[in-house]
């Protein structure tokens, strides 16, 4: 009886949490960018204060919904917030789970400005991961966040990837050479990317001696 009661209570709590998340997501759909950003911030406060780790699938669905929002203010604020959450509370959302969430919207051809926001968020998490351990073990060539972002073909992603790669080099982040190698090699073998590769290598070389 006690076990059944406990299970019922857990189910009720999960249901209430799903309803709360749904309401918070709905609040991001108001037609005002300022209110949209406040609504996004409220959802992340809820995740930090009311949801035990790790985040359940309903929370992942809510985050995906925000990142895929047709409202640029919602998606941009959500991208930065996801990166901060994964960097500061890996028990709630690990960088390994956050990165696919941030990369997925690039395949939907967002605006160049929004694509830049997603890439910045990806780079922030990459920097955090590189500073905390081995890049090679975290980012194998077949599952490399910069490679995936470039492969999306999203307008705005390429230029931002170049800027973020150069920034990592300029900051002297440990393991950055090993991390960037698969990205540069992937860009080099892509047809039609000769100019991008030339600019990328030039930017990395300049950052290395800056």
Coordinates of N, CA and C in Angstrom, one line a residue:
X1 N 0.8 -1.2 0.0 CA 0.0 0.0 0.0 C 0.9 1.3 0.0
X2 N 1.9 1.2 0.8 CA 2.8 2.4 0.9 C 3.5 2.7 -0.4
X3 N 3.9 1.6 -1.0 CA 4.6 1.7 -2.3 C 3.7 2.3 -3.4
X4 N 2.4 1.8 -3.4 CA 1.4 2.2 -4.3 C 1.1 3.7 -4.1
X5 N 1.0 4.1 -2.8 CA 0.8 5.5 -2.5 C 1.9 6.4 -3.0
X6 N 3.1 5.9 -2.8 CA 4.3 6.7 -3.2 C 4.4 6.8 -4.7
X7 N 4.1 5.7 -5.4 CA 4.0 5.8 -6.9 C 3.0 6.8 -7.4
X8 N 1.8 6.7 -6.7 CA 0.7 7.6 -7.1 C 1.1 9.1 -6.9
X9 N 1.8 9.3 -5.8 CA 2.2 10.7 -5.4 C 3.3 11.2 -6.5
X10 N 4.2 10.3 -6.8 CA 5.2 10.6 -7.8 C 4.6 11.0 -9.2
X11 N 3.6 10.1 -9.5 CA 2.9 10.4 -10.8 C 2.2 11.7 -10.8
X12 N 1.5 12.0 -9.7 CA 0.8 13.2 -9.6 C 1.8 14.4 -9.6
X13 N 2.9 14.3 -9.0 CA 3.9 15.3 -9.0 C 4.4 15.6 -10.4
X14 N 4.7 14.5 -11.1 CA 5.2 14.6 -12.5 C 4.1 15.2 -13.4
X15 N 2.9 14.9 -13.2 CA 1.8 15.5 -14.0 C 1.7 17.0 -13.7
X16 N 1.8 17.4 -12.5 CA 1.8 18.8 -12.1 C 3.0 19.5 -12.7
X17 N 4.1 18.9 -12.7 CA 5.3 19.5 -13.3 C 5.1 19.7 -14.8
X18 N 4.5 18.8 -15.5 CA 4.3 18.9 -16.9 C 3.4 20.0 -17.2
X19 N 2.3 20.2 -16.4 CA 1.4 21.2 -16.6 C 2.0 22.6 -16.4
X20 N 2.9 22.7 -15.3 CA 3.6 23.9 -15.0 C 4.5 24.3 -16.2
X21 N 5.2 23.4 -16.7 CA 6.1 23.6 -17.8 C 5.3 24.1 -19.1
X22 N 4.2 23.4 -19.3 CA 3.4 23.8 -20.4 C 2.9 25.2 -20.3
X23 N 2.5 25.6 -19.1 CA 2.0 27.0 -18.9 C 3.2 28.0 -19.1
X24 N 4.3 27.6 -18.7 CA 5.5 28.5 -18.8 C 5.9 28.7 -20.3
X25 N 5.8 27.6 -21.0 CA 6.1 27.6 -22.5 C 5.1 28.5 -23.2
X26 N 3.8 28.4 -22.8 CA 2.7 29.1 -23.4 C 3.0 30.6 -23.2
X27 N 3.5 31.0 -22.0 CA 3.8 32.4 -21.7 C 4.8 33.0 -22.7
X28 N 5.6 32.2 -23.3 CA 6.7 32.8 -24.2 C 6.1 33.1 -25.6
X29 N 4.8 32.8 -25.8 CA 4.2 33.1 -27.1 C 3.5 34.4 -27.2
X30 N 3.6 35.2 -26.1 CA 3.0 36.6 -26.2 C 3.7 37.4 -27.2
X31 N 3.0 38.3 -27.9 CA 3.6 39.1 -29.0 C 4.4 40.3 -28.5
X32 N 5.3 40.1 -27.6 CA 6.2 41.2 -27.1 C 7.5 40.6 -26.7
X33 N 8.6 41.1 -27.4 CA 9.9 40.5 -27.1 C 10.4 40.6 -25.6
X34 N 10.1 41.7 -25.0 CA 10.5 41.9 -23.6 C 9.8 40.9 -22.7
X35 N 8.5 40.7 -22.9 CA 7.7 39.8 -22.1 C 8.1 38.3 -22.4
X36 N 8.5 38.1 -23.7 CA 9.0 36.8 -24.1 C 10.2 36.4 -23.3
X37 N 11.2 37.4 -23.2 CA 12.4 37.1 -22.5 C 12.2 36.9 -21.0
X38 N 11.2 37.6 -20.5 CA 10.9 37.4 -19.1 C 10.3 36.0 -18.9
X39 N 9.5 35.6 -19.8 CA 8.8 34.3 -19.7 C 9.9 33.2 -19.8
X40 N 10.9 33.3 -20.7 CA 12.0 32.3 -20.8 C 12.7 32.3 -19.5
X41 N 13.0 33.4 -18.9 CA 13.8 33.5 -17.7 C 12.9 32.8 -16.6
X42 N 11.6 33.0 -16.6 CA 10.8 32.3 -15.5 C 10.8 30.8 -15.7
X43 N 10.8 30.3 -16.9 CA 10.9 28.8 -17.1 C 12.2 28.3 -16.6
X44 N 13.3 29.0 -16.8 CA 14.6 28.5 -16.3 C 14.7 28.6 -14.8
X45 N 14.1 29.6 -14.2 CA 14.1 29.7 -12.8 C 13.3 28.5 -12.2
X46 N 12.2 28.1 -12.9 CA 11.4 27.0 -12.5 C 12.3 25.7 -12.5
X47 N 13.0 25.5 -13.6 CA 13.9 24.3 -13.7 C 14.9 24.3 -12.6
X48 N 15.5 25.5 -12.2 CA 16.5 25.5 -11.2 C 16.0 25.3 -9.8
X49 N 14.8 25.7 -9.6 CA 14.3 25.7 -8.2 C 13.2 24.6 -7.9
X50 N 12.6 24.1 -8.9 CA 11.4 23.2 -8.7 C 11.6 21.8 -9.3
X51 N 12.6 21.6 -10.1 CA 12.7 20.3 -10.8 C 14.0 19.6 -10.3
X52 N 13.8 18.4 -9.7 CA 15.0 17.7 -9.2 C 15.8 17.1 -10.4
X53 N 17.1 17.0 -10.2 CA 18.0 16.5 -11.3 C 17.9 15.0 -11.4
X54 N 18.1 14.5 -12.6 CA 18.3 15.3 -13.9 C 17.0 15.7 -14.4
X55 N 17.0 16.6 -15.4 CA 15.8 17.1 -16.0 C 15.0 15.9 -16.7
X56 N 13.7 15.9 -16.5 CA 13.0 14.8 -17.1 C 12.7 15.1 -18.6
X57 N 12.2 14.1 -19.3 CA 12.0 14.3 -20.8 C 11.0 15.5 -21.1
X58 N 10.1 15.7 -20.2 CA 9.2 16.8 -20.4 C 9.9 18.2 -20.4
X59 N 10.9 18.3 -19.5 CA 11.7 19.5 -19.5 C 12.6 19.6 -20.8
X60 N 13.1 18.5 -21.3 CA 13.9 18.5 -22.5 C 12.9 19.0 -23.7
X61 N 11.7 18.5 -23.6 CA 10.7 18.9 -24.7 C 10.4 20.4 -24.6
X62 N 10.3 20.9 -23.4 CA 10.1 22.3 -23.2 C 11.2 23.1 -23.7
X63 N 12.4 22.7 -23.5 CA 13.6 23.4 -24.0 C 13.7 23.4 -25.5
X64 N 13.4 22.2 -26.1 CA 13.4 22.1 -27.5 C 12.3 23.0 -28.1
X65 N 11.2 23.1 -27.5 CA 10.1 24.0 -28.0 C 10.6 25.5 -28.0
X66 N 11.3 25.9 -26.9 CA 11.8 27.3 -26.8 C 12.8 27.5 -27.9
X67 N 13.7 26.6 -28.1 CA 14.8 26.8 -29.1 C 14.3 26.8 -30.5
X68 N 13.2 26.1 -30.7 CA 12.5 26.1 -32.1 C 11.4 27.2 -32.2
X69 N 11.3 28.1 -31.3 CA 10.3 29.1 -31.3 C 10.4 30.0 -32.5
X70 N 9.2 30.3 -33.1 CA 9.3 31.3 -34.2 C 9.6 32.7 -33.8
X71 N 9.6 32.9 -32.5 CA 10.0 34.3 -32.0 C 11.5 34.3 -31.7
X72 N 12.2 35.1 -32.4 CA 13.7 35.2 -32.3 C 14.1 35.5 -30.8
X73 N 13.4 36.4 -30.1 CA 13.8 36.7 -28.8 C 13.7 35.5 -27.9
X74 N 12.7 34.7 -28.1 CA 12.6 33.5 -27.3 C 13.7 32.5 -27.5
X75 N 14.0 32.2 -28.8 CA 15.0 31.2 -29.2 C 16.4 31.7 -28.8
X76 N 16.7 33.0 -29.0 CA 18.0 33.5 -28.6 C 18.2 33.5 -27.1
X77 N 17.3 33.9 -26.4 CA 17.4 33.9 -24.9 C 17.5 32.5 -24.4
X78 N 16.7 31.6 -25.0 CA 16.7 30.2 -24.6 C 18.1 29.5 -24.8
X79 N 18.7 29.9 -26.0 CA 20.0 29.3 -26.3 C 21.0 29.7 -25.3
X80 N 21.1 31.0 -25.0 CA 22.1 31.4 -24.0 C 21.8 30.8 -22.6
X81 N 20.5 30.6 -22.3 CA 20.1 30.1 -21.0 C 20.4 28.6 -20.9
X82 N 20.2 27.9 -22.0 CA 20.6 26.4 -22.0 C 22.1 26.3 -21.8
X83 N 22.9 27.1 -22.4 CA 24.3 27.0 -22.3 C 24.7 27.3 -20.8
X84 N 24.2 28.3 -20.2 CA 24.5 28.7 -18.8 C 24.1 27.5 -17.9
X85 N 22.9 27.0 -18.1 CA 22.4 25.9 -17.3 C 23.3 24.7 -17.3
X86 N 23.7 24.3 -18.5 CA 24.5 23.1 -18.7 C 25.9 23.4 -18.1
X87 N 26.4 24.6 -18.2 CA 27.7 24.9 -17.7 C 27.8 25.0 -16.2
X88 N 26.7 25.4 -15.6 CA 26.7 25.6 -14.1 C 26.0 24.5 -13.3
X89 N 25.1 23.8 -14.0 CA 24.3 22.7 -13.3 C 24.3 21.4 -14.2
X90 N 25.4 20.8 -14.4 CA 25.5 19.6 -15.2 C 24.7 18.5 -14.6
X91 N 24.3 18.6 -13.3 CA 23.5 17.5 -12.7 C 22.1 17.6 -13.3
X92 N 21.6 18.8 -13.6 CA 20.3 19.0 -14.2 C 20.4 18.7 -15.7
X93 N 21.3 19.3 -16.4 CA 21.5 19.1 -17.9 C 22.9 19.1 -18.2
X94 N 23.4 17.9 -18.6 CA 24.8 17.8 -18.9 C 25.1 18.5 -20.3
X95 N 26.4 19.0 -20.5 CA 26.7 19.5 -21.8 C 26.5 18.5 -22.9
X96 N 26.8 17.3 -22.7 CA 26.6 16.3 -23.7 C 25.1 16.2 -24.2
X97 N 24.2 16.5 -23.3 CA 22.8 16.5 -23.7 C 22.3 17.9 -24.2
X98 N 23.0 18.9 -23.7 CA 22.6 20.3 -24.1 C 23.1 20.6 -25.6
X99 N 24.2 20.1 -25.9 CA 24.8 20.4 -27.3 C 23.8 20.0 -28.4
X100 N 23.3 18.8 -28.4 CA 22.3 18.4 -29.5 C 21.1 19.3 -29.5
X101 N 20.6 19.7 -28.3 CA 19.5 20.6 -28.2 C 19.8 21.9 -29.0
X102 N 21.0 22.4 -28.8 CA 21.4 23.7 -29.4 C 21.7 23.6 -30.9
X103 N 22.2 22.4 -31.3 CA 22.5 22.3 -32.7 C 21.3 21.9 -33.6
X104 N 20.3 21.2 -33.0 CA 19.2 20.8 -33.8 C 18.5 21.9 -34.5
X105 N 18.2 23.1 -33.9 CA 17.5 24.2 -34.6 C 18.2 24.7 -35.8
X106 N 19.5 24.5 -35.9 CA 20.3 25.0 -37.1 C 19.8 24.4 -38.4
X107 N 19.3 23.1 -38.3 CA 18.8 22.4 -39.5 C 17.5 23.0 -40.0
X108 N 16.9 23.9 -39.2 CA 15.6 24.5 -39.7 C 15.8 25.8 -40.4
X109 N 17.1 26.1 -40.7 CA 17.4 27.3 -41.4 C 16.9 28.6 -40.8
X110 N 17.4 28.8 -39.5 CA 17.0 30.1 -38.8 C 17.7 31.3 -39.5
X111 N 17.3 32.5 -39.1 CA 17.9 33.7 -39.6 C 19.4 33.7 -39.3
X112 N 20.2 34.4 -40.1 CA 21.7 34.4 -39.7 C 22.0 34.9 -38.3
X113 N 21.2 35.9 -37.9 CA 21.4 36.4 -36.5 C 21.1 35.3 -35.5
X114 N 20.1 34.6 -35.7 CA 19.7 33.5 -34.7 C 20.7 32.4 -34.8
X115 N 21.1 32.0 -36.0 CA 22.1 30.9 -36.1 C 23.4 31.3 -35.4
X116 N 23.7 32.6 -35.5 CA 24.9 33.1 -34.7 C 24.7 32.9 -33.2
X117 N 23.5 33.1 -32.7 CA 23.2 32.9 -31.3 C 23.4 31.4 -30.9
X118 N 22.9 30.5 -31.7 CA 23.0 29.1 -31.4 C 24.5 28.7 -31.4
X119 N 25.3 29.2 -32.4 CA 26.7 28.8 -32.4 C 27.5 29.4 -31.2
X120 N 27.1 30.6 -30.8 CA 27.8 31.2 -29.7 C 27.5 30.3 -28.4
X121 N 26.3 29.8 -28.3 CA 25.9 29.0 -27.2 C 26.7 27.7 -27.2
X122 N 26.8 27.1 -28.4 CA 27.5 25.8 -28.6 C 29.0 26.1 -28.2
X123 N 29.6 27.2 -28.7 CA 31.0 27.5 -28.4 C 31.2 27.7 -26.9
X124 N 30.2 28.3 -26.2 CA 30.4 28.5 -24.8 C 30.5 27.2 -24.0
X125 N 29.6 26.2 -24.4 CA 29.7 24.9 -23.8 C 30.9 24.2 -24.2
X126 N 31.4 24.3 -25.4 CA 32.6 23.7 -25.8 C 33.8 24.2 -25.0
X127 N 33.8 25.5 -24.8 CA 34.9 26.1 -24.0 C 34.9 25.6 -22.6
X128 N 33.7 25.5 -22.0 CA 33.5 24.9 -20.6 C 34.0 23.5 -20.6
X129 N 33.7 22.7 -21.6 CA 34.1 21.3 -21.5 C 35.6 21.1 -21.7
X130 N 36.2 22.0 -22.6 CA 37.6 21.9 -22.9 C 38.4 22.3 -21.6
X131 N 37.9 23.2 -20.9 CA 38.6 23.7 -19.7 C 38.5 22.7 -18.5
X132 N 37.5 21.8 -18.6 CA 37.3 20.8 -17.5 C 37.9 19.4 -17.8
X133 N 38.3 19.2 -19.0 CA 38.9 17.8 -19.3 C 39.3 17.6 -20.7
X134 N 39.5 16.4 -21.1 CA 40.0 16.0 -22.4 C 39.0 16.2 -23.5
X135 N 39.4 17.0 -24.5 CA 38.5 17.3 -25.6 C 38.3 16.1 -26.5
X136 N 39.3 15.3 -26.6 CA 39.2 14.1 -27.5 C 38.1 13.1 -27.1
X137 N 38.0 12.9 -25.8 CA 37.1 12.0 -25.3 C 35.6 12.5 -25.3
X138 N 35.5 13.8 -25.3 CA 34.2 14.5 -25.2 C 33.6 14.7 -26.6
X139 N 34.5 14.9 -27.6 CA 34.1 15.3 -28.9 C 34.7 14.5 -30.0
X140 N 34.3 13.2 -30.2 CA 34.9 12.4 -31.2 C 34.5 13.0 -32.6
X141 N 35.3 12.7 -33.6 CA 35.1 13.3 -34.9 C 33.7 13.0 -35.5
X142 N 33.1 11.9 -35.2 CA 31.7 11.6 -35.7 C 30.6 12.3 -35.0
X143 N 30.9 12.9 -33.9 CA 29.9 13.6 -33.1 C 30.5 14.9 -32.6
X144 N 31.0 15.7 -33.5 CA 31.7 17.0 -33.2 C 30.8 18.2 -33.3
X145 N 30.6 19.0 -32.3 CA 29.6 20.0 -32.4 C 29.8 21.1 -33.4
X146 N 31.1 21.5 -33.7 CA 31.4 22.4 -34.7 C 31.2 21.8 -36.1
X147 N 31.5 20.6 -36.3 CA 31.3 19.9 -37.5 C 29.8 19.8 -37.8
X148 N 29.0 19.5 -36.8 CA 27.5 19.4 -37.0 C 26.9 20.7 -37.3
X149 N 27.4 21.8 -36.6 CA 26.9 23.1 -36.9 C 27.2 23.6 -38.3
X150 N 28.4 23.3 -38.8 CA 28.8 23.6 -40.1 C 28.0 22.8 -41.2
X151 N 27.8 21.5 -40.9 CA 27.1 20.6 -41.8 C 25.6 21.0 -41.9
X152 N 25.1 21.8 -41.0 CA 23.7 22.2 -41.0 C 23.5 23.1 -42.2
X153 N 24.5 23.8 -42.6 CA 24.4 24.8 -43.8 C 23.6 26.0 -43.4
X154 N 23.4 26.3 -42.1 CA 22.6 27.5 -41.7 C 23.4 28.7 -42.1
X155 N 22.6 29.7 -42.7 CA 23.3 31.0 -42.9 C 23.6 31.6 -41.6
X156 N 24.8 32.2 -41.5 CA 25.3 32.8 -40.3 C 26.1 31.9 -39.4
X157 N 26.0 30.6 -39.6 CA 26.7 29.6 -38.8 C 28.2 29.6 -39.1
X158 N 28.5 29.7 -40.4 CA 29.9 29.6 -40.8 C 30.7 30.7 -40.3
X159 N 30.2 31.9 -40.5 CA 31.0 33.1 -40.0 C 31.2 33.1 -38.5
X160 N 30.1 32.7 -37.8 CA 30.2 32.6 -36.3 C 31.1 31.5 -35.8
X161 N 31.1 30.4 -36.5 CA 32.0 29.3 -36.2 C 33.5 29.7 -36.4
X162 N 33.8 30.5 -37.4 CA 35.1 31.0 -37.6 C 35.5 31.9 -36.5
X163 N 34.6 32.8 -36.1 CA 34.9 33.8 -35.0 C 35.1 33.0 -33.7
X164 N 34.3 32.0 -33.4 CA 34.4 31.3 -32.1 C 35.6 30.4 -32.1
X165 N 36.0 29.8 -33.2 CA 37.2 29.0 -33.3 C 38.4 29.9 -33.0
X166 N 38.4 31.1 -33.6 CA 39.6 32.0 -33.4 C 39.6 32.4 -31.9
X167 N 38.4 32.7 -31.4 CA 38.4 33.1 -30.0 C 39.0 32.0 -29.0
X168 N 38.6 30.8 -29.3 CA 39.2 29.7 -28.4 C 40.7 29.6 -28.5
X169 N 41.2 29.8 -29.8 CA 42.6 29.8 -29.9 C 43.3 31.0 -29.2
X170 N 42.7 32.2 -29.4 CA 43.2 33.4 -28.8 C 43.2 33.3 -27.3
X171 N 42.3 32.6 -26.7 CA 42.2 32.5 -25.2 C 43.1 31.4 -24.7
X172 N 43.7 30.6 -25.6 CA 44.6 29.6 -25.2 C 43.9 28.5 -24.4
X173 N 42.7 28.2 -24.8 CA 42.0 27.1 -24.1 C 42.7 25.8 -24.3
X174 N 42.9 25.1 -23.2 CA 43.6 23.8 -23.2 C 42.9 22.8 -24.1
X175 N 43.6 22.1 -25.0 CA 43.0 21.1 -25.9 C 42.4 21.6 -27.1
X176 N 42.5 23.0 -27.4 CA 41.7 23.6 -28.5 C 42.3 23.1 -29.8
X177 N 43.6 22.8 -29.9 CA 44.1 22.3 -31.2 C 43.5 21.0 -31.6
X178 N 43.5 20.0 -30.6 CA 42.9 18.7 -30.9 C 41.4 18.8 -31.2
X179 N 40.7 19.8 -30.5 CA 39.3 19.9 -30.7 C 39.0 20.5 -32.1
X180 N 39.8 21.4 -32.6 CA 39.5 22.1 -33.9 C 40.0 21.3 -35.1
X181 N 40.9 20.3 -34.9 CA 41.4 19.5 -36.0 C 40.3 18.9 -36.8
X182 N 39.4 18.1 -36.2 CA 38.4 17.5 -37.1 C 37.5 18.5 -37.8
X183 N 37.3 19.7 -37.1 CA 36.5 20.7 -37.7 C 37.1 21.3 -39.0
X184 N 38.4 21.6 -38.9 CA 39.2 22.1 -40.0 C 39.2 21.1 -41.1
X185 N 39.5 19.8 -40.8 CA 39.6 18.8 -41.8 C 38.2 18.6 -42.5
X186 N 37.1 18.6 -41.7 CA 35.8 18.5 -42.3 C 35.5 19.6 -43.3
X187 N 35.9 20.8 -42.9 CA 35.7 22.0 -43.8 C 36.5 21.9 -45.0
X188 N 37.7 21.3 -44.9 CA 38.6 21.3 -46.0 C 38.2 20.3 -47.1
X189 N 37.5 19.2 -46.7 CA 37.0 18.2 -47.7 C 35.6 18.5 -48.3
X190 N 35.0 19.6 -47.8 CA 33.6 19.9 -48.3 C 33.8 20.7 -49.6
X191 N 33.0 20.3 -50.6 CA 33.0 21.0 -51.9 C 32.5 22.4 -51.7
X192 N 33.1 23.4 -52.4 CA 32.7 24.7 -52.3 C 33.0 25.5 -51.1
X193 N 33.8 25.0 -50.2 CA 34.2 25.7 -49.0 C 35.7 26.2 -49.0
X194 N 36.2 26.3 -50.2 CA 37.6 26.7 -50.3 C 37.9 28.0 -49.6
X195 N 37.0 29.0 -50.0 CA 37.2 30.3 -49.4 C 37.0 30.3 -47.9
X196 N 36.1 29.6 -47.4 CA 35.8 29.5 -46.0 C 37.0 28.9 -45.3
X197 N 37.6 27.8 -45.8 CA 38.7 27.2 -45.2 C 39.9 28.1 -45.2
X198 N 40.1 28.9 -46.3 CA 41.2 29.8 -46.3 C 41.1 30.9 -45.2
X199 N 39.9 31.4 -45.1 CA 39.6 32.5 -44.1 C 39.7 31.9 -42.7
X200 N 39.2 30.6 -42.5 CA 39.3 30.0 -41.2 C 40.8 29.8 -40.8
X201 N 41.6 29.3 -41.6 CA 43.0 29.0 -41.3 C 43.7 30.4 -41.0
X202 N 43.4 31.4 -41.8 CA 44.0 32.7 -41.6 C 43.6 33.3 -40.3
X203 N 42.3 33.1 -39.9 CA 41.8 33.6 -38.6 C 42.5 32.9 -37.5
X204 N 42.6 31.6 -37.6 CA 43.2 30.8 -36.5 C 44.7 31.1 -36.4
X205 N 45.4 31.3 -37.5 CA 46.8 31.7 -37.4 C 47.0 33.1 -36.8
X206 N 46.1 34.0 -37.2 CA 46.2 35.3 -36.6 C 45.9 35.3 -35.1
X207 N 44.9 34.5 -34.7 CA 44.6 34.4 -33.2 C 45.7 33.7 -32.5
X208 N 46.5 32.8 -33.1 CA 47.5 32.1 -32.4 C 48.7 33.0 -32.1
X209 N 48.9 34.0 -32.9 CA 50.1 34.9 -32.6 C 49.6 36.3 -32.0
X210 N 48.3 36.4 -31.8 CA 47.9 37.7 -31.2 C 48.4 37.9 -29.8

